[in-house]
Amino acid sequence: MKLRKVTAASAVTLALAVSVTACGGGKKNDDSSGGGKKIAIGIKYDQPGIGQQTPQGYTGFDVDVATYVAKKLGYSAKQIEWKQSKSADRETMLQRGDVDFIAASYSITPERQKKVDFAGPYLLAHQDVLIRADDSTIKSPSDLNKKKLCSVAGSTSAQNVHDKLAPKAQLQQYPTYSACLTGLQSKAIDALTTDDSILAGYAAQPQFKGKFKLGAFKMTNENYGIGVKKGSDLKAKINKALEEMVSDGSWKTAVEKNFGPANYKNEPAPKIGDIKS
């Protein structure tokens, strides 16, 4: 009889433990305020027109794409947990499971594909340079030789220029594109290089109107993809969502909304899996 009491008590304790574990598991998908699921999405916080954190919230083409994809996956805008994804941290964030996917001007490259999977591409951009509006010395990529060229840590842009087009360019790594822009304005650097879509966003900001210009060099093809953890089944689901975004006109609307003010000449929506070298 005594043994039965002990056994019954143990069973109750075990049941409570299982219940607590079940309620506490899956932290990423729990919403303590209402019990709803959450999705964590990595974006850039400092790229106007692409991904930017503002006092009013988050704006940009990548934000609109990610919000559309999340909706197709079953999440409302209120269920999205935005996380800053700096260029140098993206693969690590995916591998650790800090985010479910990343839409952060994330160019698909063979090296990155060894570490993570990509859905898309959903935008074809081109590497370019941003220079001061009164600079007449940089007219072609070769003119970047012996110039101070800025890009951000973890980005491939400046290294591409150095390796293939201007081997004597003086590479300058800054933590963010905003920091590069400040250096360009103060003449601490001569040119900022990254994707033309990102550069156009910066040049179009009211406070910089007329101060900078694009080189229009189109030095590389940059295939923007949505990064997911290696082997994740999200890849196929996101690809389907991206196809729907193009077919229902939402992709075009997002392009015009975010890039239109800068007169950015975008490429047509790429087909899923069609990566331009």
XYZ file of C-alpha atoms in Angstrom:
277
model
C 0.000 0.000 0.000
C 2.764 2.361 0.936
C 4.584 1.501 -2.288
C 1.460 2.330 -4.312
C 1.295 5.833 -2.778
C 4.896 6.483 -3.664
C 4.345 5.212 -7.205
C 1.210 7.349 -7.637
C 3.025 10.434 -6.378
C 5.896 9.770 -8.737
C 3.477 9.457 -11.634
C 1.900 12.811 -10.805
C 5.325 14.435 -10.543
C 6.363 12.940 -13.897
C 3.140 14.116 -15.554
C 3.681 17.648 -14.261
C 7.269 17.645 -15.492
C 6.191 16.515 -18.958
C 3.490 19.187 -19.001
C 5.941 21.941 -18.051
C 8.434 20.737 -20.642
C 5.788 20.725 -23.344
C 4.671 24.237 -22.477
C 8.220 25.537 -22.329
C 9.593 23.881 -25.480
C 9.985 25.527 -28.874
C 10.840 28.920 -27.485
C 11.166 30.457 -30.934
C 7.587 29.564 -31.807
C 5.951 30.651 -28.556
C 4.266 33.997 -28.020
C 3.994 34.634 -24.292
C 1.438 37.399 -24.855
C -1.078 35.255 -26.671
C 0.266 31.763 -27.279
C 0.759 32.328 -31.020
C 3.719 31.086 -33.000
C 6.628 33.325 -34.006
C 9.096 33.340 -36.881
C 12.565 34.888 -36.615
C 13.809 36.602 -39.771
C 17.218 38.178 -40.333
C 17.431 41.473 -42.226
C 19.798 44.402 -42.543
C 19.056 47.368 -40.288
C 21.050 50.051 -42.105
C 20.340 49.693 -45.825
C 17.795 52.241 -47.086
C 15.550 50.749 -49.744
C 16.663 47.211 -48.799
C 16.356 46.760 -45.042
C 16.288 49.602 -42.556
C 15.224 50.040 -38.957
C 13.330 53.299 -38.440
C 11.386 54.793 -35.528
C 8.226 53.685 -37.334
C 9.373 50.106 -37.869
C 11.210 48.215 -40.613
C 11.205 49.188 -44.273
C 12.799 48.111 -47.545
C 12.503 45.629 -50.388
C 13.925 42.717 -48.374
C 11.483 43.507 -45.561
C 8.558 43.423 -47.996
C 9.770 40.151 -49.538
C 10.308 38.549 -46.126
C 6.894 39.706 -44.885
C 5.200 38.248 -47.968
C 7.054 34.937 -47.589
C 6.230 34.758 -43.874
C 2.543 35.277 -44.653
C 2.618 32.400 -47.138
C 4.249 30.273 -44.433
C 1.347 31.059 -42.093
C 2.683 33.998 -40.074
C 1.177 37.459 -39.793
C 3.342 40.587 -39.712
C 2.848 40.751 -35.930
C 4.308 37.263 -35.548
C 7.608 38.216 -37.182
C 10.611 38.733 -34.933
C 13.100 40.827 -36.906
C 16.787 40.286 -36.139
C 19.756 42.285 -37.359
C 21.926 40.195 -39.676
C 25.274 41.798 -40.391
C 27.148 40.470 -43.413
C 29.786 38.686 -41.354
C 27.216 36.992 -39.081
C 24.695 35.550 -41.543
C 25.993 31.995 -41.924
C 26.576 31.660 -38.182
C 23.065 32.896 -37.358
C 21.540 30.290 -39.649
C 23.764 27.462 -38.440
C 22.985 28.240 -34.782
C 19.263 28.512 -35.443
C 19.069 32.146 -34.325
C 16.764 32.821 -37.271
C 14.470 30.774 -39.490
C 15.617 32.524 -42.651
C 17.600 35.553 -43.765
C 16.655 38.115 -46.409
C 19.461 40.634 -46.193
C 20.899 41.545 -49.623
C 22.369 38.024 -49.371
C 24.159 37.199 -52.635
C 24.264 33.507 -53.540
C 27.881 32.356 -53.954
C 29.460 28.872 -54.180
C 31.371 29.474 -50.943
C 28.226 30.413 -49.030
C 26.319 27.483 -50.519
C 28.750 25.147 -48.764
C 27.476 26.452 -45.415
C 23.804 27.293 -45.970
C 21.017 26.703 -48.479
C 19.385 29.418 -50.567
C 15.877 29.898 -51.878
C 15.549 32.145 -54.918
C 17.086 34.201 -56.326
C 14.476 36.940 -55.958
C 16.501 39.920 -57.262
C 19.390 40.344 -59.677
C 21.540 43.308 -58.705
C 24.973 44.384 -59.939
C 28.049 45.491 -58.095
C 28.791 49.169 -58.568
C 30.484 52.066 -56.800
C 29.170 55.179 -55.148
C 31.385 58.245 -55.402
C 31.083 61.924 -54.562
C 29.064 63.865 -57.119
C 31.974 66.213 -57.851
C 34.521 63.410 -58.357
C 35.692 63.312 -61.981
C 38.662 60.991 -61.398
C 36.731 57.695 -61.237
C 35.212 56.919 -64.630
C 35.866 53.172 -64.842
C 36.745 50.301 -62.486
C 40.457 50.634 -63.313
C 40.375 54.180 -61.926
C 39.922 52.654 -58.483
C 43.607 51.694 -58.461
C 45.375 53.542 -55.627
C 41.998 54.814 -54.393
C 40.629 54.092 -50.921
C 37.778 51.662 -51.494
C 35.313 50.873 -48.732
C 33.027 47.931 -48.060
C 31.786 46.153 -44.954
C 33.277 43.236 -43.059
C 31.933 39.958 -44.417
C 30.975 41.374 -47.804
C 32.689 40.126 -50.965
C 32.349 43.399 -52.886
C 35.641 45.191 -52.239
C 37.660 41.992 -52.531
C 36.074 41.279 -55.928
C 37.173 44.672 -57.225
C 40.662 44.241 -55.810
C 41.117 40.731 -57.197
C 39.653 41.219 -60.668
C 39.558 44.882 -61.655
C 41.761 47.153 -59.567
C 44.594 45.217 -57.855
C 46.118 48.397 -56.436
C 42.916 49.580 -54.772
C 43.398 50.262 -51.070
C 40.749 48.229 -49.286
C 39.092 49.808 -46.263
C 36.772 47.668 -44.106
C 34.130 49.443 -42.067
C 31.520 47.784 -39.816
C 28.476 49.094 -41.728
C 27.572 50.761 -45.016
C 26.472 53.817 -43.051
C 30.011 54.121 -41.700
C 31.375 53.828 -45.248
C 29.034 56.593 -46.372
C 30.251 58.872 -43.600
C 33.837 58.194 -44.693
C 32.948 58.955 -48.293
C 31.328 62.236 -47.337
C 34.325 63.293 -45.239
C 36.769 62.197 -47.977
C 38.381 59.619 -45.699
C 37.618 57.179 -48.521
C 37.193 57.694 -52.273
C 34.503 55.167 -53.157
C 32.015 52.807 -51.570
C 31.358 49.553 -53.380
C 28.506 47.140 -53.026
C 25.337 46.295 -54.961
C 23.756 49.023 -57.068
C 20.406 48.458 -55.352
C 21.919 49.277 -51.959
C 23.898 52.245 -53.271
C 20.823 53.680 -54.983
C 18.968 53.532 -51.684
C 21.629 55.585 -49.966
C 21.969 58.127 -52.771
C 18.208 58.674 -52.769
C 17.996 59.707 -49.116
C 16.869 63.353 -48.774
C 19.914 64.402 -46.735
C 22.274 63.101 -49.436
C 20.411 64.310 -52.494
C 22.890 65.556 -55.096
C 25.969 64.651 -53.015
C 26.735 61.222 -54.472
C 26.436 59.395 -57.773
C 26.579 55.834 -59.046
C 29.443 54.797 -61.292
C 27.049 52.609 -63.370
C 29.849 50.056 -63.926
C 27.786 46.831 -63.444
C 30.894 44.928 -62.430
C 29.255 41.692 -61.259
C 25.930 39.912 -61.048
C 24.574 39.667 -57.519
C 21.830 37.058 -57.143
C 19.900 37.820 -53.951
C 18.706 34.678 -52.227
C 16.936 33.864 -48.978
C 19.269 31.939 -46.720
C 18.079 28.952 -44.670
C 19.843 26.356 -42.575
C 21.489 23.572 -44.575
C 18.958 20.854 -45.337
C 15.937 22.881 -44.186
C 12.587 22.065 -45.808
C 11.855 25.800 -45.757
C 13.775 26.213 -49.000
C 11.055 24.618 -51.150
C 8.276 26.455 -49.320
C 10.012 29.817 -49.713
C 10.649 29.180 -53.413
C 6.928 28.585 -53.913
C 6.124 31.814 -52.054
C 8.585 33.791 -54.189
C 7.013 32.452 -57.381
C 3.601 33.526 -56.127
C 4.920 36.967 -55.229
C 6.022 37.497 -58.823
C 2.880 36.035 -60.399
C 0.411 38.080 -58.341
C 2.240 41.387 -58.945
C 3.433 41.915 -55.368
C 7.095 41.685 -56.400
C 6.746 44.488 -58.941
C 4.861 46.629 -56.433
C 7.651 46.164 -53.866
C 10.328 47.099 -56.432
C 8.540 50.290 -57.440
C 7.840 51.238 -53.831
C 11.410 50.845 -52.598
C 13.582 51.640 -55.639
C 11.373 53.903 -57.726
C 12.350 57.173 -55.986
C 16.026 56.518 -56.831
C 15.318 55.834 -60.530
C 16.912 52.424 -60.069
C 16.848 50.398 -63.279
C 16.053 46.955 -61.937
C 16.375 43.694 -63.810
C 13.246 41.566 -64.387
C 12.322 39.128 -61.631
C 14.695 36.149 -61.898
C 13.421 32.594 -62.185
C 13.920 30.350 -59.179
C 17.260 28.571 -59.436
C 18.488 30.761 -62.305
C 21.733 32.124 -60.887
C 23.576 34.487 -63.223
C 27.341 34.146 -63.018
